[in-house]
Coordinates of C-alpha atoms in Angstrom, one line a residue:
M1 CA -0.6 0.5 -32.9
K2 CA 1.7 3.4 -33.9
P3 CA 5.4 2.7 -34.3
S4 CA 6.3 5.1 -31.4
E5 CA 4.2 3.3 -28.9
P6 CA 6.4 0.3 -28.0
A7 CA 9.2 2.9 -27.2
K8 CA 7.0 4.9 -25.0
A9 CA 5.9 1.7 -23.1
G10 CA 9.6 0.8 -22.6
T11 CA 10.5 4.3 -21.4
F12 CA 7.8 4.2 -18.9
A13 CA 8.6 0.7 -17.6
S14 CA 12.1 1.5 -17.2
S15 CA 11.0 4.7 -15.2
V16 CA 9.0 2.4 -12.9
V17 CA 11.7 -0.1 -12.5
R18 CA 14.2 2.6 -11.6
R19 CA 11.7 3.9 -9.0
R20 CA 11.2 0.7 -7.4
V21 CA 14.9 0.0 -7.3
L22 CA 15.4 3.2 -5.6
L23 CA 12.6 2.7 -2.9
G24 CA 14.1 -0.8 -2.3
T25 CA 17.4 0.4 -2.1
T26 CA 16.8 3.1 0.2
V27 CA 14.6 1.0 2.6
L28 CA 17.0 -2.0 2.6
A29 CA 20.2 0.1 2.8
I30 CA 19.3 3.1 5.1
L31 CA 16.6 1.2 7.3
V32 CA 17.8 -2.2 7.5
T33 CA 21.5 -1.6 7.4
I34 CA 21.8 -3.7 4.2
A35 CA 21.7 -7.2 5.5
G36 CA 18.5 -8.4 7.5
L37 CA 15.5 -7.5 5.4
A38 CA 17.3 -7.5 2.0
A39 CA 18.1 -11.2 2.5
Y40 CA 14.5 -12.0 3.5
L41 CA 12.9 -10.0 0.6
T42 CA 15.3 -11.4 -2.0
R43 CA 14.8 -15.1 -1.0
G44 CA 13.6 -17.2 -4.1
D45 CA 11.2 -19.3 -1.9
R46 CA 9.3 -16.4 -0.7
T47 CA 5.5 -16.3 -1.6
P48 CA 4.4 -12.9 -3.1
Q49 CA 2.6 -10.4 -0.8
E50 CA -1.2 -10.7 -0.8
A51 CA -2.1 -7.6 -3.1
G52 CA -5.0 -5.4 -2.4
T53 CA -6.1 -5.5 -5.9
P54 CA -9.7 -6.8 -5.7
K55 CA -11.5 -9.6 -7.8
S56 CA -14.3 -9.0 -10.0
T57 CA -16.5 -11.6 -8.0
A58 CA -16.3 -13.0 -4.5
T59 CA -17.4 -16.3 -2.8
S60 CA -15.7 -16.0 0.4
P61 CA -17.5 -16.5 3.9
T62 CA -19.7 -13.7 5.3
S63 CA -17.6 -10.8 6.2
P64 CA -17.9 -8.7 9.3
A65 CA -19.4 -5.1 8.9
P66 CA -16.9 -2.3 9.1
T67 CA -16.9 -0.1 12.3
A68 CA -17.8 3.5 12.8
S69 CA -14.3 4.1 14.3
T70 CA -12.5 3.6 10.9
P71 CA -14.1 6.3 8.8
N72 CA -11.4 5.9 6.0
R73 CA -12.4 2.4 5.4
R74 CA -16.2 2.8 5.1
A75 CA -17.9 2.3 1.8
G76 CA -18.0 5.4 -0.4
I77 CA -15.6 7.5 1.4
L78 CA -12.2 8.2 -0.4
P79 CA -9.2 7.6 1.9
T80 CA -7.5 10.6 3.4
P81 CA -4.1 10.2 5.3
P82 CA -4.2 10.6 9.1
K83 CA -2.0 13.3 10.6
T84 CA 0.3 11.3 12.9
H85 CA 3.9 11.0 13.6
D86 CA 3.4 7.2 14.6
P87 CA 4.7 5.1 11.6
I88 CA 2.8 2.2 12.8
A89 CA -0.6 4.0 13.1
F90 CA 0.2 5.5 9.7
A91 CA 0.9 2.3 8.0
K92 CA -2.2 0.6 9.3
A93 CA -4.4 3.4 8.0
A94 CA -2.6 3.3 4.6
A95 CA -2.9 -0.4 4.2
A96 CA -6.6 -0.2 5.0
A97 CA -6.8 2.4 2.4
L98 CA -5.1 0.3 -0.2
W99 CA -7.5 -2.5 0.4
S100 CA -10.6 -0.4 0.1
Y101 CA -12.5 1.0 -2.9
D102 CA -16.1 1.8 -4.0
T103 CA -17.1 1.5 -7.6
R104 CA -20.6 2.9 -6.8
T105 CA -19.4 6.3 -5.6
S106 CA -16.0 7.1 -7.2
S107 CA -14.3 6.6 -10.2
Q108 CA -10.9 4.7 -10.6
P109 CA -9.0 8.1 -11.4
E110 CA -10.6 9.6 -8.3
L111 CA -9.3 6.7 -6.2
L112 CA -5.9 7.0 -7.7
R113 CA -5.7 10.8 -6.9
A114 CA -6.8 10.2 -3.4
M115 CA -4.0 7.4 -2.8
R116 CA -1.4 9.9 -4.4
T117 CA -2.1 12.3 -1.5
W118 CA -0.6 9.8 0.9
L119 CA 2.7 9.9 -0.7
T120 CA 5.8 11.7 0.5
K121 CA 6.4 14.9 -1.3
E122 CA 10.2 13.9 -1.5
S123 CA 10.2 12.5 -4.9
K124 CA 13.5 10.7 -4.2
Y125 CA 11.7 8.4 -1.9
A126 CA 8.1 8.2 -3.3
D127 CA 7.4 4.9 -5.3
A128 CA 3.9 5.8 -6.5
A129 CA 4.1 2.9 -9.0
S130 CA 4.1 0.4 -6.1
V131 CA 1.0 2.1 -4.6
E132 CA -0.9 2.5 -7.8
A133 CA -0.4 -1.2 -8.7
L134 CA -2.8 -2.1 -5.7
V135 CA -5.5 0.1 -7.3
P136 CA -7.8 -1.7 -9.8
T137 CA -7.1 -1.0 -13.4
P138 CA -9.6 1.1 -15.5
A139 CA -10.9 -2.1 -17.2
L140 CA -11.2 -4.2 -14.0
W141 CA -13.0 -1.0 -12.3
K142 CA -15.4 -1.0 -15.1
Q143 CA -16.3 -4.5 -14.9
M144 CA -16.7 -4.2 -10.9
A145 CA -18.8 -1.0 -11.3
A146 CA -21.2 -3.0 -13.4
N147 CA -21.9 -5.2 -10.4
G148 CA -21.7 -2.1 -7.9
Q149 CA -18.8 -3.8 -6.2
F150 CA -17.1 -2.3 -3.1
A151 CA -14.7 -3.4 -0.4
T152 CA -14.0 -2.2 3.1
A153 CA -10.9 -3.1 5.2
T154 CA -10.1 -3.7 8.8
E155 CA -6.3 -3.6 10.0
H156 CA -5.7 -6.0 12.8
E157 CA -2.2 -5.5 13.6
G158 CA 1.0 -3.5 12.7
H159 CA 4.6 -3.9 13.7
F160 CA 8.3 -3.3 12.7
P161 CA 9.6 -6.4 11.0
A162 CA 12.0 -8.2 13.1
S163 CA 14.8 -7.5 10.7
F164 CA 14.1 -3.9 10.6
T165 CA 14.2 -3.7 14.6
R166 CA 17.3 -5.6 14.8
A167 CA 19.0 -3.4 12.3
L168 CA 18.1 -0.3 14.1
Q169 CA 19.3 -1.8 17.4
T170 CA 22.6 -2.3 15.7
D171 CA 22.8 1.2 14.1
P172 CA 20.2 3.5 15.6
G173 CA 21.7 6.4 13.6
A174 CA 20.9 4.7 10.2
I175 CA 17.4 6.0 10.1
T176 CA 18.1 9.7 10.6
D177 CA 18.7 10.4 6.8
A178 CA 15.5 9.7 5.2
Y179 CA 13.5 8.7 8.3
L180 CA 11.9 5.7 6.4
Y181 CA 10.3 2.9 8.5
A182 CA 9.4 -0.6 7.4
V183 CA 5.9 -1.5 8.8
T184 CA 4.0 -4.8 8.2
V185 CA 0.2 -4.6 8.6
S186 CA -2.1 -7.6 8.5
G187 CA -6.1 -7.4 8.4
K188 CA -8.9 -8.2 6.5
Q189 CA -10.6 -7.1 3.3
S190 CA -14.5 -7.5 3.0
I191 CA -15.9 -7.4 -0.5
A192 CA -19.6 -7.0 -1.4
W193 CA -21.5 -6.3 -4.5
K194 CA -25.1 -5.7 -6.0
G195 CA -27.4 -8.5 -4.9
S196 CA -24.8 -9.8 -2.3
P197 CA -24.6 -7.2 0.5
A198 CA -22.9 -9.5 2.9
G199 CA -20.1 -10.5 0.4
G200 CA -17.1 -12.1 1.5
A201 CA -13.8 -11.6 3.4
E202 CA -10.1 -12.3 2.9
S203 CA -7.2 -11.9 5.0
R204 CA -4.4 -9.4 3.8
A205 CA -0.9 -8.6 4.6
T206 CA 1.6 -6.1 3.4
T207 CA 4.9 -4.3 4.3
L208 CA 4.9 -0.7 3.6
A209 CA 7.7 1.9 3.7
V210 CA 6.6 5.1 5.8
Q211 CA 8.4 8.2 6.1
C212 CA 8.1 10.1 9.4
R213 CA 10.4 13.0 9.7
P214 CA 10.2 14.7 13.2
S215 CA 9.3 18.1 11.5
R216 CA 5.9 16.9 9.8
P217 CA 3.4 14.0 9.7
C218 CA 4.1 10.5 8.3
A219 CA 3.7 10.0 4.6
L220 CA 3.6 6.9 2.6
A221 CA 6.8 6.2 0.4
G222 CA 5.7 2.9 -1.1
V223 CA 4.7 -0.8 -0.8
L224 CA 7.6 -3.4 -0.5
P225 CA 7.4 -6.4 -2.9
A226 CA 7.2 -9.0 -0.2
V227 CA 5.8 -9.4 3.3
A228 CA 8.3 -9.3 5.9
P229 CA 7.5 -10.8 9.3

């Protein structure tokens, strides 16, 4: 390893931390009026959110087949953001996209590029690192590709966390700066691979920060570090 490499890694890590702190600060301070969701997300007894990063094998019960009404989640199709002004509808689509992949038809860099198109163009609010952390690493992707592994997703429900709703009721004008919404989505990820077309299914849940300005369709700001009820 070259002497300069550790310094570069440290600089990158610092940048990621600063970006995540900015997203967390924005969502908590602007959307949740500082107290409610902040208290929830920083509690030490919270279980980390169920990440969308797939396993290299699966032994779960037989999974349901994806439906034709969810084109972004079908195997082999790279996810594209819907043009909607509804933060819950957008968050559900984004969560399903983050829980889906197909190593048979696309590469890891292609999936990364696809997910970056979901991010808000306002760099001040875009936490790309929190989104990219849910995409399999190149090493894991290579291992899964050898088995022809793919995953589809179905979102069951999406809602504004209770703390977020209370904060908006207390101060409705707090959202009119960044127009960031916290949305919690629950669903199921179905995994299959070569020789096991039925695969298995696992429940998923995540809380996302979605930006929906009145003048343009919603975009993804990032993924929060814990699931908010």
